[in-house]
PDB file of C-alpha atoms in Angstrom:
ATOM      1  CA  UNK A   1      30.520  11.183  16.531  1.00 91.00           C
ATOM      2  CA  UNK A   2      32.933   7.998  17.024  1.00 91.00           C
ATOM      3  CA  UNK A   3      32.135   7.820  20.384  1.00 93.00           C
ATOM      4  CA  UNK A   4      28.605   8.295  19.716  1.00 90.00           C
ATOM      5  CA  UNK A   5      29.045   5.063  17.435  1.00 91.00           C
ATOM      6  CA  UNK A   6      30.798   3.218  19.706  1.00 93.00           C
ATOM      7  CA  UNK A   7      28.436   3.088  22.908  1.00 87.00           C
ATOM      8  CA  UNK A   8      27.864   4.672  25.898  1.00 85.00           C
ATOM      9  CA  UNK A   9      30.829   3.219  27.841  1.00 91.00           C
ATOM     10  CA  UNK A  10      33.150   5.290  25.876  1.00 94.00           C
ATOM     11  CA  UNK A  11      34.161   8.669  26.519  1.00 94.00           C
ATOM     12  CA  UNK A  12      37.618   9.847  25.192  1.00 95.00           C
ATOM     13  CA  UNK A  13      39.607   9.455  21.832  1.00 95.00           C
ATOM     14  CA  UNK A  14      42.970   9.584  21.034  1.00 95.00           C
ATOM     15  CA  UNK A  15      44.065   9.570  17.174  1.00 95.00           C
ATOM     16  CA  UNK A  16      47.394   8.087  16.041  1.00 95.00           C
ATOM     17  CA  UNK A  17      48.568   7.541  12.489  1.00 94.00           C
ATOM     18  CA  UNK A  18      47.941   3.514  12.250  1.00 94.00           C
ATOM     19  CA  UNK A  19      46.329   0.646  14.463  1.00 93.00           C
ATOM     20  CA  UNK A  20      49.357  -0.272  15.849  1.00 94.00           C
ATOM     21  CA  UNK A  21      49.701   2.798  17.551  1.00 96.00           C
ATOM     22  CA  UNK A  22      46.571   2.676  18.771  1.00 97.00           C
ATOM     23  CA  UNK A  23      47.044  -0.450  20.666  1.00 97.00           C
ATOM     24  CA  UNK A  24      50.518   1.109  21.741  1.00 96.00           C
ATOM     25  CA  UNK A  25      48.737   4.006  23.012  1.00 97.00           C
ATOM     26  CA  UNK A  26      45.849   0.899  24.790  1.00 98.00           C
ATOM     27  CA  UNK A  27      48.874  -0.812  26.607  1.00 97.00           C
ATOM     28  CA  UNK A  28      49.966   2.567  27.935  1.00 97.00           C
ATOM     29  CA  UNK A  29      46.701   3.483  29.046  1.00 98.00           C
ATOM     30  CA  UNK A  30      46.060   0.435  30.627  1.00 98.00           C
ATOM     31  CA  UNK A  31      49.541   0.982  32.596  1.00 97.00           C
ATOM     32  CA  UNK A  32      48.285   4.366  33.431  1.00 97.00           C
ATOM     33  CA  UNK A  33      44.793   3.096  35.258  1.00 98.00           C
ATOM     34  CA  UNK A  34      45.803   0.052  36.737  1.00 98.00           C
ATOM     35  CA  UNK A  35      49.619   1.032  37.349  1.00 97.00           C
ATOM     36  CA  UNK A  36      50.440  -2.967  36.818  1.00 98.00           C
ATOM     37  CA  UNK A  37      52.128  -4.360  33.312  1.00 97.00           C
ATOM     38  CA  UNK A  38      50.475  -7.496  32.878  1.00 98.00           C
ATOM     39  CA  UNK A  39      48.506  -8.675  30.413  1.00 98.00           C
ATOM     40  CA  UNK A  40      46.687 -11.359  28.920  1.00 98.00           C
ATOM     41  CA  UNK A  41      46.448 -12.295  24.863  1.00 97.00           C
ATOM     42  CA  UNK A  42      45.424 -14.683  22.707  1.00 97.00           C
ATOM     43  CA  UNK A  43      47.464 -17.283  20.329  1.00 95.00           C
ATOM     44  CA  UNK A  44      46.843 -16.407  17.052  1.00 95.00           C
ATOM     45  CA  UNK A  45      46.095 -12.933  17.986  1.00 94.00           C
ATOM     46  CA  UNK A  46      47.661 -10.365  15.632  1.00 92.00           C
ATOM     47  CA  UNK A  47      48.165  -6.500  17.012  1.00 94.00           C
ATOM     48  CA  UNK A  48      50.848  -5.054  14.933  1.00 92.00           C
ATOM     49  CA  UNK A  49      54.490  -4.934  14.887  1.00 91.00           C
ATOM     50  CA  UNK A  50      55.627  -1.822  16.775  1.00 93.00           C
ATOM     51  CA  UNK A  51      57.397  -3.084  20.173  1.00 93.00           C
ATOM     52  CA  UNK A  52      54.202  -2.808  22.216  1.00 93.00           C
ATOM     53  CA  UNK A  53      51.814  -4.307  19.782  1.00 93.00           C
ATOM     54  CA  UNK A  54      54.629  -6.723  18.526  1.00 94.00           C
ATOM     55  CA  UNK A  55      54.438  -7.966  22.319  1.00 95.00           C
ATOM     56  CA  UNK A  56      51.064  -8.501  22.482  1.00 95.00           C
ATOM     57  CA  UNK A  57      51.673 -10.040  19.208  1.00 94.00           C
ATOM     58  CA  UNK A  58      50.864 -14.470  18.954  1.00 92.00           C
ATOM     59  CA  UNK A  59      53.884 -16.765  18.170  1.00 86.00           C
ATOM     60  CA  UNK A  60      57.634 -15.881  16.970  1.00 87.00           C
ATOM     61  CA  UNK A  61      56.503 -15.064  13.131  1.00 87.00           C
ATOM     62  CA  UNK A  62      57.550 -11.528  13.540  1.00 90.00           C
ATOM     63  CA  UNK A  63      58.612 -10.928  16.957  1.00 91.00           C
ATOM     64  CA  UNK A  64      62.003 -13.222  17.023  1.00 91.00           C
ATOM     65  CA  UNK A  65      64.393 -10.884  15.724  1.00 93.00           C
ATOM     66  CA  UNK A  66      62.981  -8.380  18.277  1.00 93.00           C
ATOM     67  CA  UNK A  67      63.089 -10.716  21.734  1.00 90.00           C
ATOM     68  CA  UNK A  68      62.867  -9.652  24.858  1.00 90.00           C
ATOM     69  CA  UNK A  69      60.139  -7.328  24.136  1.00 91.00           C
ATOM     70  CA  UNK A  70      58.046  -5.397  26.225  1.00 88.00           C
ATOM     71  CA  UNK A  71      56.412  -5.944  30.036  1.00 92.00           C
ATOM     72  CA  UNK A  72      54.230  -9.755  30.714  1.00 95.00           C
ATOM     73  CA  UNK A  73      52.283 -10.983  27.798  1.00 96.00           C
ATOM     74  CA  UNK A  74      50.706 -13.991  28.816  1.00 97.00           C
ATOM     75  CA  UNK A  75      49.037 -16.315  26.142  1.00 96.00           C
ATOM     76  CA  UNK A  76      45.594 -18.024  26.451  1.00 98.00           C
ATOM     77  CA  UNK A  77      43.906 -19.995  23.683  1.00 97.00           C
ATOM     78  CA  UNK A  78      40.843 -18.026  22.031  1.00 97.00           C
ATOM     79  CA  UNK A  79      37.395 -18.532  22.711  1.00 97.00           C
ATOM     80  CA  UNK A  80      38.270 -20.603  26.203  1.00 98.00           C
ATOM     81  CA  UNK A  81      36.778 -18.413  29.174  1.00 97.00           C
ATOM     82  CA  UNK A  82      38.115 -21.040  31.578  1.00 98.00           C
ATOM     83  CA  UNK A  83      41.574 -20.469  30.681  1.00 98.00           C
ATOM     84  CA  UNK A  84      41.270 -17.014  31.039  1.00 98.00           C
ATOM     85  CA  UNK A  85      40.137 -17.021  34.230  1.00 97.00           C
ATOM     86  CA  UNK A  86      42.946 -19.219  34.979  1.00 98.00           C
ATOM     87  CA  UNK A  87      45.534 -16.451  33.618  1.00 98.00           C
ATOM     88  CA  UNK A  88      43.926 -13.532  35.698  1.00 98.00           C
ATOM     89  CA  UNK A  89      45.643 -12.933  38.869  1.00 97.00           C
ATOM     90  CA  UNK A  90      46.149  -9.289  40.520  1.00 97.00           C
ATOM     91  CA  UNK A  91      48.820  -8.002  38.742  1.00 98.00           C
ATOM     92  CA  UNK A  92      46.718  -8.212  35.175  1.00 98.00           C
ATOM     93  CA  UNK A  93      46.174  -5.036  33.657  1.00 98.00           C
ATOM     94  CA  UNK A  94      44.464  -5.754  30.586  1.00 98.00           C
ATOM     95  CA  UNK A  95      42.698  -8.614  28.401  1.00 98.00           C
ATOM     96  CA  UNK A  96      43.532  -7.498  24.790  1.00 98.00           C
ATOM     97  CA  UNK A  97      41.186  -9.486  22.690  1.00 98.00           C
ATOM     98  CA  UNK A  98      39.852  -9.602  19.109  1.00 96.00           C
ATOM     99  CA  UNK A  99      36.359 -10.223  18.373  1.00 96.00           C
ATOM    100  CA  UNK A 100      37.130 -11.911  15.618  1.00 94.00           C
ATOM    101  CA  UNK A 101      40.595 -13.105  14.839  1.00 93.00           C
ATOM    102  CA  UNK A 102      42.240 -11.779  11.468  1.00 88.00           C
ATOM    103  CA  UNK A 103      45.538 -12.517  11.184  1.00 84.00           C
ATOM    104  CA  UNK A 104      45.109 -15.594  13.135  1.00 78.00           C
ATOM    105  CA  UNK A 105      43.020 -17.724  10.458  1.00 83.00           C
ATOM    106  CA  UNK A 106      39.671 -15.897  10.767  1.00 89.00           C
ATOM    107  CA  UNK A 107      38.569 -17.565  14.023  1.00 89.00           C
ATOM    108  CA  UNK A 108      35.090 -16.127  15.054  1.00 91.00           C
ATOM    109  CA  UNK A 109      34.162 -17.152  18.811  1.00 92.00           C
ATOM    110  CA  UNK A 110      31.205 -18.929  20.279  1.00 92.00           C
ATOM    111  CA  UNK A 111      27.987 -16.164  20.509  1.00 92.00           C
ATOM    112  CA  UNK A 112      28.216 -15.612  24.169  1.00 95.00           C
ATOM    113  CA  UNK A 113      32.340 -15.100  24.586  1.00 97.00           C
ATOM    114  CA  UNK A 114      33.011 -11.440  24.746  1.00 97.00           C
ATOM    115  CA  UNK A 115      29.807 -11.482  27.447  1.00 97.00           C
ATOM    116  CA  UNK A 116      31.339 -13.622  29.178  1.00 98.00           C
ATOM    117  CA  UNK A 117      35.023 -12.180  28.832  1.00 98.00           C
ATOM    118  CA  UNK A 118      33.427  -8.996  29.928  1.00 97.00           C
ATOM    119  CA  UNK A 119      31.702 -10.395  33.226  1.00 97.00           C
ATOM    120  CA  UNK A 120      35.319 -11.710  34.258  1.00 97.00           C
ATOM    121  CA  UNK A 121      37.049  -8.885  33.501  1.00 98.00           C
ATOM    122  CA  UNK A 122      34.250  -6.691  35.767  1.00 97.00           C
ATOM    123  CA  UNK A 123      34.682  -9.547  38.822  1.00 97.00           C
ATOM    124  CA  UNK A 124      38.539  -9.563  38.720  1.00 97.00           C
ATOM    125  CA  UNK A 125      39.244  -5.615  37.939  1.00 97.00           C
ATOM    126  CA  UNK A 126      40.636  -6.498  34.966  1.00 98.00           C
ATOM    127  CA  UNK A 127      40.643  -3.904  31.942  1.00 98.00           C
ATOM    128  CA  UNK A 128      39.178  -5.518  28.366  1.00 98.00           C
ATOM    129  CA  UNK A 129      40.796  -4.249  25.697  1.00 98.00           C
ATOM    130  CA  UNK A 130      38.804  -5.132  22.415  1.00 97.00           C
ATOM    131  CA  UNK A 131      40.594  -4.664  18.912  1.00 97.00           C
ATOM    132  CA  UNK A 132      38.744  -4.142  16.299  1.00 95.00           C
ATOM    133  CA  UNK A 133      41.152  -3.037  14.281  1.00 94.00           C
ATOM    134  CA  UNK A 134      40.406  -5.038  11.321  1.00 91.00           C
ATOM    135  CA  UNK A 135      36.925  -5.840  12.540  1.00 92.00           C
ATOM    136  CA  UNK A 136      35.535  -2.069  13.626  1.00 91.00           C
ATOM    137  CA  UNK A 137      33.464   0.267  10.952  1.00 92.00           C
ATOM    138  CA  UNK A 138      31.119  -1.689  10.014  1.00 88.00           C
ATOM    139  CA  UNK A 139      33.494  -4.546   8.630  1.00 90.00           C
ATOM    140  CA  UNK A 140      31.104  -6.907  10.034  1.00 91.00           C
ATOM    141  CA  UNK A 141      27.963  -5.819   9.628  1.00 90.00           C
ATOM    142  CA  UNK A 142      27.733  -3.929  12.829  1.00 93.00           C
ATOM    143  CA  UNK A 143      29.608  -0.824  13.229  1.00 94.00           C
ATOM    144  CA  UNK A 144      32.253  -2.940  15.962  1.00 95.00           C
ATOM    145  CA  UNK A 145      31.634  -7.008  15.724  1.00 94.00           C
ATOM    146  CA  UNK A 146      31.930  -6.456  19.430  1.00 95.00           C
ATOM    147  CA  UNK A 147      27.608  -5.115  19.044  1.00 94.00           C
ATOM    148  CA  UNK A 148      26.530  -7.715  18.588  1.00 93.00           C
ATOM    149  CA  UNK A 149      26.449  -8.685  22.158  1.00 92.00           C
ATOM    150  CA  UNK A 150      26.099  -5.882  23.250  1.00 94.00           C
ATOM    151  CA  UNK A 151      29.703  -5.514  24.927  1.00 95.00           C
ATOM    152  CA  UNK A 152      32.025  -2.321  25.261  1.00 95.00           C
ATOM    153  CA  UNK A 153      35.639  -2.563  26.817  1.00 97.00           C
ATOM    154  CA  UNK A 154      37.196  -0.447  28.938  1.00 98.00           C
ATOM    155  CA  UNK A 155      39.545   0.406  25.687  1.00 98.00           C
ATOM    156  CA  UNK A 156      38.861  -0.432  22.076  1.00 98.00           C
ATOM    157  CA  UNK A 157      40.988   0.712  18.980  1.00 97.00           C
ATOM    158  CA  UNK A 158      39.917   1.170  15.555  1.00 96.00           C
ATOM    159  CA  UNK A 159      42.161   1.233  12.347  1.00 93.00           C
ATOM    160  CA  UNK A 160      41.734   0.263   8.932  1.00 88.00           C
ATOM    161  CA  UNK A 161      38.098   0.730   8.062  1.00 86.00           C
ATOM    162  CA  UNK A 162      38.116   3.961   9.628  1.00 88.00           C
ATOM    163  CA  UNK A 163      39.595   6.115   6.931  1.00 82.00           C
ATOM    164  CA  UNK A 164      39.098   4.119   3.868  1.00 80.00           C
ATOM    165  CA  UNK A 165      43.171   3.495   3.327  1.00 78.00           C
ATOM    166  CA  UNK A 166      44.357   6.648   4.655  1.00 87.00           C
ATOM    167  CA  UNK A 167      46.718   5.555   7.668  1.00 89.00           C
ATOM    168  CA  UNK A 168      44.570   6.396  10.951  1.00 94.00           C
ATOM    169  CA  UNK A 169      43.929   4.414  14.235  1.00 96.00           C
ATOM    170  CA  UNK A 170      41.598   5.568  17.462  1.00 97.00           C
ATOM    171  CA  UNK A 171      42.124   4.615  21.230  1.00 97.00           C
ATOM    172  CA  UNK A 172      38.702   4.623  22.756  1.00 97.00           C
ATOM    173  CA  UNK A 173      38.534   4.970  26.529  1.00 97.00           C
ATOM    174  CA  UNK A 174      36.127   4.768  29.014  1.00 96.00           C
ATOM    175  CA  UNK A 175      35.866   7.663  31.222  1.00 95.00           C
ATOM    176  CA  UNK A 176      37.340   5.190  34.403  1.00 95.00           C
ATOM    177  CA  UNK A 177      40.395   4.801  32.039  1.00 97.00           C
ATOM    178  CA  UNK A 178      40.023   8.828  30.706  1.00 96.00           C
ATOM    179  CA  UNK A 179      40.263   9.952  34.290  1.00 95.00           C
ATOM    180  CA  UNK A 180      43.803   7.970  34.308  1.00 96.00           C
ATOM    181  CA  UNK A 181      45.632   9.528  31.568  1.00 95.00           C
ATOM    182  CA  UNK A 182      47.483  13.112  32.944  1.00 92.00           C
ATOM    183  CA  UNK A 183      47.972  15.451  29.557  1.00 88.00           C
ATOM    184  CA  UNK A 184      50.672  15.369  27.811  1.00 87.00           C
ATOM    185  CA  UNK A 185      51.716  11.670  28.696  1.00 85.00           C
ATOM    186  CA  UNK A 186      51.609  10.423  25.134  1.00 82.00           C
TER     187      UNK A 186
END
């Protein structure tokens, strides 16, 4: 039924106990398909504080006492298309993006940016990873902000609207990514 929700593109869930671990599980996916540990964030993008999310994690705030973390995070401001075509090269694995940043001051993007986003990420083989952690279930007024135009990543994770306070998060793949992931790897 959650994939139902969330669009045709996806095909596969994985359940973990927060949203966090759902974007750890997304970084390790994106590994896993694209065999390359780069990847591009936002500033002011927020994605939890276990090592992987903590990495892909905006500014020092929480990550300081923690340095070096994990793999190539390289950080682009949000909403600017042009710089993140700029940061894509062919070692990228992954654009992890928020359709609406939380954490970060809630910065909502121009109308047309994920559509965009999701164009560049198809022309330079780039996975988009979309967390909607804090904006998925119907926190928006779509059931994943990212409806509203009508874009699906390759990976999306889901957190806490989805179980009404009880700790869950969901990895959403695509079957491209699915087809990526051998059993038992996480």
């Amino acid at each position: 039924m959650l994939v139902e929700r969330c669009g045709e593109k996806y095909s596969q869930v994985f359940w973990s106990n927060s949203g966090a671990e759902a974007l750890e599980s997304a970084l390790k996916f994106a590994v896993l398909a694209t065999r390359k540990k780069r990847f591009i964030v936002c500033k002011n993008g927020y994605h939890g504080k276990t090592l992987g999310a903590l990495s892909a994690t905006s500014g020092e705030k929480y990550k300081k006492d923690f340095l070096p973390l994990l793999w190539e995070f390289v950080e682009i401001p949000f909403n600017d298309v042009s710089a993140l075509e700029n940061a894509m090269d062919e070692n990228t694995a992954g654009f992890i993006v928020e359709p609406i940043q939380g954490e970060g001051g809630i910065n909502v993007p121009d109308s047309s940016y994920l559509s965009k986003v999701r164009a560049l990420c198809d022309r330079h083989d780039v996975l988009l990873i979309i967390d909607e952690i804090q904006t998925g279930v119907g926190r928006t007024g779509t059931f994943l902000a990212s409806q509203k135009e009508k874009v699906s990543g390759d990976i999306l994770c889901l957190g806490k609207g989805l179980a009404g306070g009880i700790p869950v998060g969901a990895t959403i793949v695509s079957d491209k990514v699915a087809s990526a992931i051998p059993k038992h790897i996480h």
